[in-house]
PDB file of C-alpha atoms in Angstrom:
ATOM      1  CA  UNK P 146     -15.281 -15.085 -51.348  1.00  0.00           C
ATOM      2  CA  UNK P 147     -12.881 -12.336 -50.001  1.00  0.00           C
ATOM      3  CA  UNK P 148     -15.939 -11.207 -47.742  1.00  0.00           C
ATOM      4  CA  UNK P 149     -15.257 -14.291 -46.306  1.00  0.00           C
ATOM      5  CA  UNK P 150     -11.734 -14.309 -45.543  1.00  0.00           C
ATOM      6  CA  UNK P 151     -11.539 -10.453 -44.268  1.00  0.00           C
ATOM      7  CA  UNK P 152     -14.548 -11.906 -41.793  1.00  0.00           C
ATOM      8  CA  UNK P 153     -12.361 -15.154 -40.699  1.00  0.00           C
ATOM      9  CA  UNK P 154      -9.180 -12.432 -40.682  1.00  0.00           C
ATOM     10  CA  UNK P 155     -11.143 -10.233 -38.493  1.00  0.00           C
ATOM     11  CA  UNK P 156     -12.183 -12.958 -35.983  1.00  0.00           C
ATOM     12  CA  UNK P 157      -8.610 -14.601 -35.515  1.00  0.00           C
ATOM     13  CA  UNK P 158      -7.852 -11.930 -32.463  1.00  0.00           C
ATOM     14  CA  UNK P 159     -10.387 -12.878 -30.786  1.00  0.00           C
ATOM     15  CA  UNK P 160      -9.613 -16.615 -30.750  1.00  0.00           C
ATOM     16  CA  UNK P 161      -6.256 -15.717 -29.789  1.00  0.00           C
ATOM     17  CA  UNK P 162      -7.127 -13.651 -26.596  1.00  0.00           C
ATOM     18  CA  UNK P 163      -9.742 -15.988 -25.373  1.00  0.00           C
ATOM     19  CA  UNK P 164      -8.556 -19.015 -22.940  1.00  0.00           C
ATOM     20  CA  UNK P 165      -9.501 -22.030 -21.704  1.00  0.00           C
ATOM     21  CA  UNK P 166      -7.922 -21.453 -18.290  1.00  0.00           C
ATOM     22  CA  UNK P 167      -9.974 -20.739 -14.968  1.00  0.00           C
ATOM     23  CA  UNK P 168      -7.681 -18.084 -13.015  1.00  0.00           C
ATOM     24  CA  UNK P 169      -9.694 -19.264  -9.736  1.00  0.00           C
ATOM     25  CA  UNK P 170      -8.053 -22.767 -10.021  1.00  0.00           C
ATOM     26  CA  UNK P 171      -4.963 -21.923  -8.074  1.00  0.00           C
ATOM     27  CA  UNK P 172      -2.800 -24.794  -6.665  1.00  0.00           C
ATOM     28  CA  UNK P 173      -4.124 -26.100  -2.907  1.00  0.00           C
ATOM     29  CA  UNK P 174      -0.925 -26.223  -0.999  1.00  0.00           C
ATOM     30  CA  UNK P 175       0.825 -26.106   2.758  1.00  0.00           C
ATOM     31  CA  UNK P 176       4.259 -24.293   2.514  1.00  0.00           C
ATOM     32  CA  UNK P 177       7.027 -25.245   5.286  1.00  0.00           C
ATOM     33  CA  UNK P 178       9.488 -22.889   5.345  1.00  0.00           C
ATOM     34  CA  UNK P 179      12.455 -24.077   8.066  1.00  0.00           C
ATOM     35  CA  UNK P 180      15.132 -21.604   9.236  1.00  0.00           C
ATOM     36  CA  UNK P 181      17.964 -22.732  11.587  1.00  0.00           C
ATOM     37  CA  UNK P 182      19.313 -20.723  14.637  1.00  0.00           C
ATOM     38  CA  UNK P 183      16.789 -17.997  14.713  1.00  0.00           C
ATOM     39  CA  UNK P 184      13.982 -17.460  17.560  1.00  0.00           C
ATOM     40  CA  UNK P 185       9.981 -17.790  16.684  1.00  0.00           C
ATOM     41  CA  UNK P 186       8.061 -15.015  18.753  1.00  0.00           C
ATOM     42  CA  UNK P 187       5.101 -13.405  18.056  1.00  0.00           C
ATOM     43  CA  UNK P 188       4.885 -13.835  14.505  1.00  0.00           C
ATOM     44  CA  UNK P 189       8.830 -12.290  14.110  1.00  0.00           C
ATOM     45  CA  UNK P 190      12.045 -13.987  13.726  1.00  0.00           C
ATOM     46  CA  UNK P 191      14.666 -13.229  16.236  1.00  0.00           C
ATOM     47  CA  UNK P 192      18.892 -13.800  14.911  1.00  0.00           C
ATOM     48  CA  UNK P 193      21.370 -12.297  16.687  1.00  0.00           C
ATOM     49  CA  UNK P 194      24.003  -9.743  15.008  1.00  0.00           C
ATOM     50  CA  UNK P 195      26.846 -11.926  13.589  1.00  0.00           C
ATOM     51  CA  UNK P 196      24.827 -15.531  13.412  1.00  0.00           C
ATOM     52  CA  UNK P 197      23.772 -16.201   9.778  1.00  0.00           C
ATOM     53  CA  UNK P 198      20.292 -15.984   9.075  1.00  0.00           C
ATOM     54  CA  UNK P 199      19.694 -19.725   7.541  1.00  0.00           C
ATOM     55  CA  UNK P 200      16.701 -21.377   5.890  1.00  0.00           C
ATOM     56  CA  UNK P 201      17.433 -24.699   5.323  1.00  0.00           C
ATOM     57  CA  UNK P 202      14.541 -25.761   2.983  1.00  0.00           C
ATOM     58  CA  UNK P 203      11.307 -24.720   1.349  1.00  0.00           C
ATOM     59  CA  UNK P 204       8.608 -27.085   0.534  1.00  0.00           C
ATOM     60  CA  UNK P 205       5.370 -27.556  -0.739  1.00  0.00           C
ATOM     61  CA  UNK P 206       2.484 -30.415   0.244  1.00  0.00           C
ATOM     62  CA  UNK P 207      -0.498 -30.643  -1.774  1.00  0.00           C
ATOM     63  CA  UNK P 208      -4.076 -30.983  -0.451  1.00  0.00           C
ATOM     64  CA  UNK P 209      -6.579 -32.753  -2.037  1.00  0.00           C
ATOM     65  CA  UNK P 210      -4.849 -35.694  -3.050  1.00  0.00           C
ATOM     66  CA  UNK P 211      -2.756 -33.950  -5.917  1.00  0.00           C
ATOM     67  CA  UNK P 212       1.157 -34.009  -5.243  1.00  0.00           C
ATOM     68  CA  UNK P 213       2.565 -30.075  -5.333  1.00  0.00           C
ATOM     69  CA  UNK P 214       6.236 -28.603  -5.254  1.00  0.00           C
ATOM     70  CA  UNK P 215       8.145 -25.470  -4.982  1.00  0.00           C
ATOM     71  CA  UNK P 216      10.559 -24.854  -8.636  1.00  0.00           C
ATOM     72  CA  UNK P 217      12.218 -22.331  -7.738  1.00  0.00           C
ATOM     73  CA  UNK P 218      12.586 -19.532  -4.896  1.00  0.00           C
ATOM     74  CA  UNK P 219      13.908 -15.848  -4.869  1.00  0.00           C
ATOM     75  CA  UNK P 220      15.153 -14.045  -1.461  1.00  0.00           C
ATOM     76  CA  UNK P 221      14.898 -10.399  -0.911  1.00  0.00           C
ATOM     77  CA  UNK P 222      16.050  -8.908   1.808  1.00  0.00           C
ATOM     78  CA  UNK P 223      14.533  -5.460   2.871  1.00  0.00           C
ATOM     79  CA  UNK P 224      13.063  -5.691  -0.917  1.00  0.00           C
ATOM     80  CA  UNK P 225      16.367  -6.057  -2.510  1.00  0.00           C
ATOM     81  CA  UNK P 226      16.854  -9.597  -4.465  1.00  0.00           C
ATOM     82  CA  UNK P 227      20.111 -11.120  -2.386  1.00  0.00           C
ATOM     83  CA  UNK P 228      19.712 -15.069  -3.598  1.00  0.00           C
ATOM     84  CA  UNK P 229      17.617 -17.044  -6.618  1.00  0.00           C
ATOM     85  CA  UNK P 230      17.717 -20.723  -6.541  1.00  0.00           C
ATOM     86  CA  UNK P 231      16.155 -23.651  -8.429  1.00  0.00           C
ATOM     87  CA  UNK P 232      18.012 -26.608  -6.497  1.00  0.00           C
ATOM     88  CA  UNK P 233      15.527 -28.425  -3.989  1.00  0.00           C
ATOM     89  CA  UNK P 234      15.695 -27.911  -1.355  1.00  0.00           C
ATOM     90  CA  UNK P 235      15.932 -23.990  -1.681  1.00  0.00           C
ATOM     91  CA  UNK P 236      18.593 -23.406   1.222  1.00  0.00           C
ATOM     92  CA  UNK P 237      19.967 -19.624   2.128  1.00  0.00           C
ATOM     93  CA  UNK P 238      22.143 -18.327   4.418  1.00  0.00           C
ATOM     94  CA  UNK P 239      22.677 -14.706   4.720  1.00  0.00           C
ATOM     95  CA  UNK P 240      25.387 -13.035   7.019  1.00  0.00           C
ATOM     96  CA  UNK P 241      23.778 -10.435  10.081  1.00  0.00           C
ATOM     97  CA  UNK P 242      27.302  -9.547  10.932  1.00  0.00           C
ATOM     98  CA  UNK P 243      27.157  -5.986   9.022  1.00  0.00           C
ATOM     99  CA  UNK P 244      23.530  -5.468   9.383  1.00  0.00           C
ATOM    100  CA  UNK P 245      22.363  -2.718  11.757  1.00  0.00           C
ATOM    101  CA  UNK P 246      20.275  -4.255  14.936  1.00  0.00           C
ATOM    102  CA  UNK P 247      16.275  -3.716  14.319  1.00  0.00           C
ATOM    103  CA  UNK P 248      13.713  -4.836  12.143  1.00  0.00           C
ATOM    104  CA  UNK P 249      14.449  -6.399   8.867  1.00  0.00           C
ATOM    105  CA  UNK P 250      12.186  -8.188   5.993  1.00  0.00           C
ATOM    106  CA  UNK P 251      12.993 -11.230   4.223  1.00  0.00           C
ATOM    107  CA  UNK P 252      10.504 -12.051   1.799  1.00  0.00           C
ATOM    108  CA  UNK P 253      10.617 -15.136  -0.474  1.00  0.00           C
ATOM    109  CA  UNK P 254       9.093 -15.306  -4.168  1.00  0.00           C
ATOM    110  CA  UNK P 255       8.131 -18.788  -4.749  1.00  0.00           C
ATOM    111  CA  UNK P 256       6.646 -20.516  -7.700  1.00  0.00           C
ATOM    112  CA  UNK P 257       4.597 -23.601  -7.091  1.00  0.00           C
ATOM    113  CA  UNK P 258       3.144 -26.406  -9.404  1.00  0.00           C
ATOM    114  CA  UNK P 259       0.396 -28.866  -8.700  1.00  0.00           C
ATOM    115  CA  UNK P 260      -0.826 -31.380 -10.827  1.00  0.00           C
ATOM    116  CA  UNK P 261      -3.461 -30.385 -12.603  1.00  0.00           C
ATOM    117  CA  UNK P 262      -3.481 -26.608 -11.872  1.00  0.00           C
ATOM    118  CA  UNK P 263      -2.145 -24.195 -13.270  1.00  0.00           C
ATOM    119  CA  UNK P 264       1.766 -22.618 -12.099  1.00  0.00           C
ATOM    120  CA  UNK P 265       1.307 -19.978  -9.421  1.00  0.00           C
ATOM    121  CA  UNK P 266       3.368 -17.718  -7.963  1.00  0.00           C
ATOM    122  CA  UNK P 267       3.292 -16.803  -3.982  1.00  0.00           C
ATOM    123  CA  UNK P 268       5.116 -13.908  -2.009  1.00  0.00           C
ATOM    124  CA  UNK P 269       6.071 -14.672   1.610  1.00  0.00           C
ATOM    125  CA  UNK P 270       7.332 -11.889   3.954  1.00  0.00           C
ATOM    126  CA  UNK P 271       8.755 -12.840   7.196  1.00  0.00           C
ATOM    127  CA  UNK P 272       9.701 -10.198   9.870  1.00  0.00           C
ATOM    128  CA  UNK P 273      12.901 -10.596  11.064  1.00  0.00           C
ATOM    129  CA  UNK P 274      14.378  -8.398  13.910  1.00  0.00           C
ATOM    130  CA  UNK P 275      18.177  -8.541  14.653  1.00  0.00           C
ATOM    131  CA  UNK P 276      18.879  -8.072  17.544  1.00  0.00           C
ATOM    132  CA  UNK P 277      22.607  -6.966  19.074  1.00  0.00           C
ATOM    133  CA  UNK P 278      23.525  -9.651  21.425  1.00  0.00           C
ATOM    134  CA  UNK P 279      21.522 -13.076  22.614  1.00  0.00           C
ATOM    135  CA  UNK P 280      20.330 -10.964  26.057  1.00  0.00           C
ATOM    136  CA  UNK P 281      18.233  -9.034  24.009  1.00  0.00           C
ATOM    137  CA  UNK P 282      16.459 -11.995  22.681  1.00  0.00           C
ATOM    138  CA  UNK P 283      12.819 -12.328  23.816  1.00  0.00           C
ATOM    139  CA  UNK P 284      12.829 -13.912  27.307  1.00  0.00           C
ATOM    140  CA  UNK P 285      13.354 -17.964  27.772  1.00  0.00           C
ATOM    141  CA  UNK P 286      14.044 -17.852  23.859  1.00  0.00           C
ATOM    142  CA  UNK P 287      17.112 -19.780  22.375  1.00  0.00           C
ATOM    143  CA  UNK P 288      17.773 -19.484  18.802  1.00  0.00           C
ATOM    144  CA  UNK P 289      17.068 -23.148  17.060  1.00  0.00           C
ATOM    145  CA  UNK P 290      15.222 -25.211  14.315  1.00  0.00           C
ATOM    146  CA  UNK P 291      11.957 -23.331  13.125  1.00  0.00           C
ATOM    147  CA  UNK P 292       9.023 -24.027  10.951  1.00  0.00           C
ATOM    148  CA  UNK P 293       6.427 -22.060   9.429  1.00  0.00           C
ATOM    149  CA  UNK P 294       3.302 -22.835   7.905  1.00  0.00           C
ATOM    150  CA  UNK P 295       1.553 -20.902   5.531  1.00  0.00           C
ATOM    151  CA  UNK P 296      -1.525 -22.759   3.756  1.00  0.00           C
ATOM    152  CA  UNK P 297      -2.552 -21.613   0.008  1.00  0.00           C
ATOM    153  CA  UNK P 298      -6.263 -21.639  -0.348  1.00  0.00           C
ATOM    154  CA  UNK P 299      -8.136 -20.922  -3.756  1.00  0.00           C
ATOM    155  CA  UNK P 300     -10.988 -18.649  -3.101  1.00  0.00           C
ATOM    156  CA  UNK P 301     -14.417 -20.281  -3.211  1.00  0.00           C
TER     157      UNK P 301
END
């Protein structure tokens, strides 16, 4: 009988580590993110020193039929953590005034849930280039509403 039990006592890891998860199932979404007063060129955004960078929401849209959204979203800027925020509709402003003129990163961690998948969690970097007054914008440009689209495939 105790053959028995060390056996089942030996086998209890291994039902522990298995799963019944498939890691390929990864949500099927469209992410909008929308910034305000900012310039759109050549996949870089343009702000000029002393306007606030601004995103003014974060979403998710699921494909397929299955409803998806966004719980929560962490900014970095130049890969330090500057904002965290759980409240839909993820806004963030961040001040240019003290920032040197040049290229920048802001990168947004986002977790996303979709029914029937499992949570995921996506990392966004957008290029952002301040630049020191609104002449040095790209040419015809004038800062405004923006949207980008970013679509979150699963791998066949």
């Amino acid at each position: 009988m105790k053959k028995y039990i060390y056996f089942l006592l030996m086998l209890l890891p291994l039902g522990i580590m298995s799963s019944c998860s498939d890691d390929d199932d990864l949500p099927d979404v469209d992410i909008t993110v929308q910034l305000d007063k900012v310039v759109d060129q050549g996949n870089r955004i343009y702000v000029v020193q002393g306007q606030p960078l601004v995103v003014t929401g974060v979403s998710a849209k699921g494909l397929g039929g299955k409803e998806a959204l966004v719980t929560g979203v962490s900014y970095l800027w130049d890969r330090i953590e500057v904002f965290y925020t759980r409240v839909d509709p993820f806004a963030f402003s961040i001040s240019t005034s003290a920032m040197p003129a040049g290229n920048h990163l802001l990168t947004l961690n986002m977790t996303l849930a979709q029914v029937g998948k499992p949570l995921a969690y996506l990392i966004m970097d957008i290029p952002v280039t301040v630049v020191a007054d609104a002449a040095d914008l790209p040419e015809g440009s004038e800062p405004g509403h923006v949207s980008l689209e970013s679509r979150l495939t699963p791998r066949p």
